[in-house]
Short mmCIF file of C-alpha atoms and ligand atoms in Angstrom, two decimals:
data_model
loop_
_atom_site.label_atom_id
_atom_site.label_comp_id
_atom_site.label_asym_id
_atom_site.label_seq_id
_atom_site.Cartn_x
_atom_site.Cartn_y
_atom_site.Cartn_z
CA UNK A 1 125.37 76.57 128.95
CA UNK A 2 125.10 79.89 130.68
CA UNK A 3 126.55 82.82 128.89
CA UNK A 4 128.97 84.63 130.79
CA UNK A 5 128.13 87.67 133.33
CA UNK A 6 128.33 90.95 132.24
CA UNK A 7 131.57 93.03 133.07
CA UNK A 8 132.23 96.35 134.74
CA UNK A 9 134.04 97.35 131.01
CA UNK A 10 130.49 95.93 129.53
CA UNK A 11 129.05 98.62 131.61
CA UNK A 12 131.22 101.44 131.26
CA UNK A 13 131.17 100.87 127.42
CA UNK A 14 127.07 100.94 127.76
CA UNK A 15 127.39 104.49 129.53
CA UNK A 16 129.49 105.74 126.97
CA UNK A 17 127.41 104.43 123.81
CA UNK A 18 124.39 106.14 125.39
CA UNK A 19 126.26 109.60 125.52
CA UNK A 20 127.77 108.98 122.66
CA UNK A 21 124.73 108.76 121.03
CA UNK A 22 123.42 111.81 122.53
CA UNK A 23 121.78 110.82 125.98
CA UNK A 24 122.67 113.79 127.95
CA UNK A 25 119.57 114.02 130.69
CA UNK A 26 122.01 112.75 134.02
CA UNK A 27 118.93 111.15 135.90
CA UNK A 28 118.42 109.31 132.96
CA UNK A 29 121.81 108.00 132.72
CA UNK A 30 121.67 107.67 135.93
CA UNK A 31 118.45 105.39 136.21
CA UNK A 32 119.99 103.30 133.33
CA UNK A 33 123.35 103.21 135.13
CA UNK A 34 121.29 102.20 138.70
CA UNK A 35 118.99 98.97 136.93
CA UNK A 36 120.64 95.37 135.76
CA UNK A 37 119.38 94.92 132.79
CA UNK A 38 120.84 91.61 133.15
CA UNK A 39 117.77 90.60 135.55
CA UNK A 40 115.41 91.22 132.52
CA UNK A 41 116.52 89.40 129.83
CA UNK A 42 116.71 85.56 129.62
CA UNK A 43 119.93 83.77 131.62
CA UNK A 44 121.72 82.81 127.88
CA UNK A 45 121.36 86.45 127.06
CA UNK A 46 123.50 87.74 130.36
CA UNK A 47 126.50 88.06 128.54
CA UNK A 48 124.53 89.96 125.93
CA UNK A 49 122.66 92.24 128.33
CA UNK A 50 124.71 96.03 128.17
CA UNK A 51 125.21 95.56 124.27
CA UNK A 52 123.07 98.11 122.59
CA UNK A 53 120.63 95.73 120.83
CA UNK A 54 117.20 94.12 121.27
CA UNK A 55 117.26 90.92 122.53
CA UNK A 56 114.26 88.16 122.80
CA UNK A 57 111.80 87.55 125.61
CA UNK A 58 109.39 85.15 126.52
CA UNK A 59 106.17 84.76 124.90
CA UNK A 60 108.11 86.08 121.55
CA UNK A 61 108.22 89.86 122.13
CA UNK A 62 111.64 91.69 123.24
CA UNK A 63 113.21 93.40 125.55
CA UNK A 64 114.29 97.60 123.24
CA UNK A 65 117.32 98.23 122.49
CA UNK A 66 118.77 100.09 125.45
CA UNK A 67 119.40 103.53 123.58
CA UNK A 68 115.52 103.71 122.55
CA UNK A 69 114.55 102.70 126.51
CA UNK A 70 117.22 105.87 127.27
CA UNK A 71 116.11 108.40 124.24
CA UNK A 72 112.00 107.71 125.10
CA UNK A 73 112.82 108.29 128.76
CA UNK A 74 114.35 111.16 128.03
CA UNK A 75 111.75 112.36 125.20
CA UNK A 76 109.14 112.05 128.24
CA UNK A 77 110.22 114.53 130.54
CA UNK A 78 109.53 113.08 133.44
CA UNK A 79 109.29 115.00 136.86
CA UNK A 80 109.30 113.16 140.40
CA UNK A 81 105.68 114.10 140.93
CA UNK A 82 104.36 112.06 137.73
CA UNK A 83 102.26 109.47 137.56
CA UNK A 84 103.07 107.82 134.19
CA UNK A 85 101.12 104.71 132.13
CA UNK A 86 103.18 102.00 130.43
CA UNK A 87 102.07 99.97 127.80
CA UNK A 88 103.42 96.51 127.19
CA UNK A 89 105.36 95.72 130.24
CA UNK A 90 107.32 92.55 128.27
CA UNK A 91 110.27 92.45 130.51
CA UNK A 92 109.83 95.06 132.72
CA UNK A 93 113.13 96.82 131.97
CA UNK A 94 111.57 100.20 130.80
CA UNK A 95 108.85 100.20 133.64
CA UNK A 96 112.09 99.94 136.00
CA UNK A 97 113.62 102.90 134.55
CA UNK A 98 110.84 104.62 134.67
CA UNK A 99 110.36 103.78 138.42
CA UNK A 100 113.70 105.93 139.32
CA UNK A 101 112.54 109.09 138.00
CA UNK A 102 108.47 109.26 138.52
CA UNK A 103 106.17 108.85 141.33
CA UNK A 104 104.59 105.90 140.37
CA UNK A 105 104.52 103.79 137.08
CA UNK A 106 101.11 101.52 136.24
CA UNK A 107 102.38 99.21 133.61
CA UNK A 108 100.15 97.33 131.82
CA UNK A 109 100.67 93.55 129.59
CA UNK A 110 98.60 91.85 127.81
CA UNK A 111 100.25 88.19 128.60
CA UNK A 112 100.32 86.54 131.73
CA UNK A 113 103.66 85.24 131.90
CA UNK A 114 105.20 88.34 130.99
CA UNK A 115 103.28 90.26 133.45
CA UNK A 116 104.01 88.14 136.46
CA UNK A 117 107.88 87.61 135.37
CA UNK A 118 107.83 91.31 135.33
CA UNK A 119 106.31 91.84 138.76
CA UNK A 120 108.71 89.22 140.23
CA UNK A 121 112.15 91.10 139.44
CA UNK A 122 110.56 94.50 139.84
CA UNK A 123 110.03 93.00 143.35
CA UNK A 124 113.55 91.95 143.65
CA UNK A 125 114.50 95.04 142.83
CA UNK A 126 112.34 96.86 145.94
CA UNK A 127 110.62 98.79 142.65
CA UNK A 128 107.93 99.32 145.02
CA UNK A 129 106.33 102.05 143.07
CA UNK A 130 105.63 100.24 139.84
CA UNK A 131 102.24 98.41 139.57
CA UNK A 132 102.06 96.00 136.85
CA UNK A 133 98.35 95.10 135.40
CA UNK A 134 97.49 91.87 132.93
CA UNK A 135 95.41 94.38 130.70
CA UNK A 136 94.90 95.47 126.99
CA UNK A 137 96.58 98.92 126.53
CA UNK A 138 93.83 99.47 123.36
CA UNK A 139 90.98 99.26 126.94
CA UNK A 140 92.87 100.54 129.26
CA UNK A 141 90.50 100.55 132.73
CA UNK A 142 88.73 103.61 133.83
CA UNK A 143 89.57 103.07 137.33
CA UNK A 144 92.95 103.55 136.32
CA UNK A 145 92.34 107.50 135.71
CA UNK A 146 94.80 109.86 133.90
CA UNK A 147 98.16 110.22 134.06
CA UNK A 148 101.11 112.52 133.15
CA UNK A 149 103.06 110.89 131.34
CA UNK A 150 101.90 108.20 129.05
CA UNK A 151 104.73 105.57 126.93
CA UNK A 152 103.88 103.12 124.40
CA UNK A 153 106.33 100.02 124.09
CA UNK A 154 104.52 98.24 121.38
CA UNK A 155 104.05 99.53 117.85
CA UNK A 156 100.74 101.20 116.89
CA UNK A 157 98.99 101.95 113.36
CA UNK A 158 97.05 105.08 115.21
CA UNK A 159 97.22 106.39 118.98
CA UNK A 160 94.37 105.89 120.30
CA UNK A 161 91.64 109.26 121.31
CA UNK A 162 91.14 107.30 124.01
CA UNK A 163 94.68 106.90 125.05
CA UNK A 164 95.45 110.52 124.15
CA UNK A 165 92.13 110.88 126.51
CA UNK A 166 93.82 109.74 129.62
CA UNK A 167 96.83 112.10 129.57
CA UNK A 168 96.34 115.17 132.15
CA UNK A 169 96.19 118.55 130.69
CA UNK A 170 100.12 119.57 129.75
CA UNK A 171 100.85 116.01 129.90
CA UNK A 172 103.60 113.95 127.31
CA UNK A 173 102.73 110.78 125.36
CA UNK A 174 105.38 109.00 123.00
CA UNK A 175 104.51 105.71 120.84
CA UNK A 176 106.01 104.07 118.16
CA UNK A 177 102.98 104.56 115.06
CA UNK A 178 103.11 102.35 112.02
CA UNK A 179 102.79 99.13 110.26
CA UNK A 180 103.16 95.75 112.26
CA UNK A 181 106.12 94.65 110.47
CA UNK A 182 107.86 97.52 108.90
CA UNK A 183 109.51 100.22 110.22
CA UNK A 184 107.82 102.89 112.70
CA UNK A 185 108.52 106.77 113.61
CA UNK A 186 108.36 107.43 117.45
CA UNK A 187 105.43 110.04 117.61
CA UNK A 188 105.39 112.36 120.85
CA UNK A 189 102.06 114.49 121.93
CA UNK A 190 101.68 117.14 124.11
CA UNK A 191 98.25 117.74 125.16
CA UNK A 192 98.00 121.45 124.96
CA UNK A 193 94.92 123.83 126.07
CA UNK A 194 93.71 123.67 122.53
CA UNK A 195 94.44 120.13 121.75
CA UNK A 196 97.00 117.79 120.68
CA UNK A 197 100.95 118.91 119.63
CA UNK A 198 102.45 116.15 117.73
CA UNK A 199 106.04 115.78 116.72
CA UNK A 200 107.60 113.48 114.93
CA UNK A 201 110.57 111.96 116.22
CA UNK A 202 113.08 109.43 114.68
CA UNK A 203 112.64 105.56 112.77
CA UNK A 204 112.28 103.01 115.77
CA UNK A 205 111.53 99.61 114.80
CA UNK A 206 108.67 97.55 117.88
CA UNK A 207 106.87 94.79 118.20
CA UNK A 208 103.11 95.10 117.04
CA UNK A 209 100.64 96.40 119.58
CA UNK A 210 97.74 93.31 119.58
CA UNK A 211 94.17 93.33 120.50
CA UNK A 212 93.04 92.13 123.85
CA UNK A 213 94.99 90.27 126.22
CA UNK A 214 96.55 86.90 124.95
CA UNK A 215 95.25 83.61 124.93
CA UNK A 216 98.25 81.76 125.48
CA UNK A 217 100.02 82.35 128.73
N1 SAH B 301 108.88 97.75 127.49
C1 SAH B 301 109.29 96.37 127.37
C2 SAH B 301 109.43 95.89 125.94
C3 SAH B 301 108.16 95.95 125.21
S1 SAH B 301 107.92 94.72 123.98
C4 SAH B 301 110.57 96.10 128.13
O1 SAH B 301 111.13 97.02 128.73
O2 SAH B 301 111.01 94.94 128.16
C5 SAH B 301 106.21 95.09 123.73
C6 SAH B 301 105.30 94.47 124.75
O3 SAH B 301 104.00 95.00 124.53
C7 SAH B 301 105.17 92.95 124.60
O4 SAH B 301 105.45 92.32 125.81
C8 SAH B 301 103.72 92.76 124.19
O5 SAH B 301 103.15 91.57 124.68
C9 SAH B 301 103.06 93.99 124.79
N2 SAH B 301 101.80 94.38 124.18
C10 SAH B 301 101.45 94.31 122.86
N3 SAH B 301 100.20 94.76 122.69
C11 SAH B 301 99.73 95.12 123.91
C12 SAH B 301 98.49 95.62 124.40
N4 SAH B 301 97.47 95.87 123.59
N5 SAH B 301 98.37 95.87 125.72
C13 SAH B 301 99.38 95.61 126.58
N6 SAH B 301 100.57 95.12 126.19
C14 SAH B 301 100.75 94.87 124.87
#
């Protein structure tokens, strides 16, 4: 049985929460007012899709919570000239978002269905600037160069030097860091002249980053 469609209340009461909860950036509320998250999650979750939780994917990763999608966003800073790197596409929710308020967004997942689920509504929804890559964000390709703004979707013991590598000089990176299965803090890095400027920013709770891209499909 198909859960019921979401409501224009649903979605007025999803606007509110994120202000409520201190979203205050209006092209970010905007971009998360503009993209059904309905399209991303699975059909028996529709009815589910503008409450403010997580909610389960294929391949047994998730789709965040809809304030963290609308707090990293904002934490990122983006500009309309940005090229920004995701990393672990799952639904392809966040890489939407992200489409409304940078240049262009390179998106990267390490399974296959994910990836080409992702590509298929991001299609749908004439997100023409997002280019999503079956890839390991712990190898991310040369060829892919550097980028602006960099955001992590899947949890991470350490960032990466060579991650931190790719951002351009003045550029913003924000990952969840910590244990697999525990609680994480959202990290964000500016890379300075000198170096690296990290800040710690709340407890955000992710799906592990893994090794490689997966085996199964
Ligand atoms: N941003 C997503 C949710 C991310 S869930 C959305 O908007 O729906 C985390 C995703 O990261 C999962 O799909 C997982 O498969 C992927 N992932 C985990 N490790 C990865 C890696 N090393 N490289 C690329 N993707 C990875």
């Amino acid at each position: 049985m198909q859960s019921p469609q979401p409501t224009p209340h649903d979605k007025m009461m999803f606007q509110l929460n994120l202000r409520q909860r201190g979203i205050s950036d209006q092209a970010v509320l905007k971009a998360m007012e503009d993209v059904p998250r309905e399209l991303f999650v699975t059909s028996l979750d529709r009815g589910y899709a503008y409450r403010d939780t997580p909610l389960g994917i294929a391949c047994g990763q998730t789709i965040s919570q809809p304030f963290i999608v609308a707090y990293m966003t904002e934490q990122l800073d983006l500009q309309p000239s940005h090229r920004v790197l995701e990393i672990g596409t799952g639904s392809g929710y966040q890489a939407a978002i992200l489409s409304k308020l940078a240049r262009d967004v390179v998106t990267l997942e390490r399974f296959r269905t994910l990836a080409d689920r992702a590509r298929l509504v991001l299609k749908e929804l004439k997100c023409s600037n997002v280019d999503v890559i079956l890839g390991d964000g712990f190898d991310v390709p040369d060829t892919l160069g550097t980028f602006d703004r960099i955001m992590v979707t899947a949890a991470m013991e350490e960032i990466p030097e060579a991650l931190l590598g790719r951002l351009e000089p003045g550029g913003v990176l924000i990952a969840p860091v910590g244990p697999a299965d525990d609680k994480q803090v959202l990290v964000r890095v500016v890379r300075t002249a000198e170096g690296f400027d990290r800040q710690e920013l709340v407890a955000v709770r992710f799906v592990p980053a893994l090794l490689g891209i997966a085996r199964e499909l």
